[in-house]
Tab-separated table of C-alpha atoms in Angstrom:
chain	number	residue	atom	x	y	z
A	4	UNK	CA	23.149	-9.363	-24.663
A	5	UNK	CA	22.054	-12.761	-23.860
A	6	UNK	CA	20.536	-13.321	-20.513
A	7	UNK	CA	23.916	-15.255	-19.510
A	8	UNK	CA	25.714	-12.194	-20.143
A	9	UNK	CA	24.142	-10.036	-17.291
A	10	UNK	CA	25.231	-12.680	-14.757
A	11	UNK	CA	27.303	-11.368	-11.914
A	12	UNK	CA	30.638	-12.743	-10.773
A	13	UNK	CA	32.465	-11.776	-7.516
A	14	UNK	CA	36.163	-10.984	-8.154
A	15	UNK	CA	37.181	-14.727	-7.491
A	16	UNK	CA	34.804	-16.016	-9.913
A	17	UNK	CA	36.072	-13.370	-12.382
A	18	UNK	CA	39.749	-13.656	-11.846
A	19	UNK	CA	39.327	-17.234	-12.546
A	20	UNK	CA	37.238	-16.705	-15.601
A	21	UNK	CA	40.113	-14.231	-16.941
A	22	UNK	CA	42.842	-16.571	-15.399
A	23	UNK	CA	44.435	-13.912	-13.511
A	24	UNK	CA	44.967	-13.576	-9.929
A	25	UNK	CA	42.509	-11.626	-7.567
A	26	UNK	CA	45.243	-9.276	-6.710
A	27	UNK	CA	45.465	-8.214	-10.279
A	28	UNK	CA	41.948	-7.294	-10.786
A	29	UNK	CA	42.105	-5.553	-7.306
A	30	UNK	CA	45.012	-3.458	-8.565
A	31	UNK	CA	43.500	-2.714	-11.592
A	32	UNK	CA	40.467	-1.379	-9.920
A	33	UNK	CA	42.834	0.997	-7.845
A	34	UNK	CA	44.273	1.892	-11.106
A	35	UNK	CA	40.937	2.606	-12.763
A	36	UNK	CA	41.696	0.191	-15.587
A	37	UNK	CA	39.286	-2.338	-17.452
A	38	UNK	CA	37.400	-4.652	-16.928
A	39	UNK	CA	34.102	-2.685	-15.965
A	40	UNK	CA	32.968	-3.779	-12.691
A	41	UNK	CA	29.777	-2.827	-10.391
A	42	UNK	CA	29.867	-2.016	-6.828
A	43	UNK	CA	26.950	-2.488	-4.310
A	44	UNK	CA	28.322	-0.976	-1.250
A	45	UNK	CA	31.663	-2.807	-0.556
A	46	UNK	CA	30.606	-5.543	-2.776
A	47	UNK	CA	32.643	-5.781	-6.113
A	48	UNK	CA	30.723	-7.679	-8.967
A	49	UNK	CA	31.663	-8.117	-12.792
A	50	UNK	CA	28.892	-8.816	-15.432
A	51	UNK	CA	30.066	-11.894	-17.301
A	52	UNK	CA	29.404	-9.623	-20.653
A	53	UNK	CA	31.614	-7.170	-19.786
A	54	UNK	CA	34.164	-9.839	-19.201
A	55	UNK	CA	33.770	-11.298	-22.400
A	56	UNK	CA	33.816	-7.859	-24.026
A	57	UNK	CA	36.957	-7.109	-22.072
A	58	UNK	CA	38.396	-10.341	-23.792
A	59	UNK	CA	37.457	-9.543	-27.438
A	60	UNK	CA	38.719	-5.732	-26.945
A	61	UNK	CA	42.170	-7.092	-25.876
A	62	UNK	CA	42.646	-9.605	-28.840
A	63	UNK	CA	45.729	-8.972	-30.615
A	64	UNK	CA	45.968	-9.952	-34.146
A	65	UNK	CA	49.227	-10.394	-35.607
A	66	UNK	CA	50.040	-8.783	-38.965
A	67	UNK	CA	51.214	-11.430	-41.498
């Protein structure tokens, strides 16, 4: 992993990076759905590398 992939984003930054709402990320955490996140007390952070892996894991390639 590159040093950039260890950068920590708060939920607002992560939501913007994924083009999702903060509420969606909050609901996914409540439902124990990806992406992976880190908690420090009550603070939630997302590693940039985990968000990039989440995007890659959700790529759909049409058959044709």
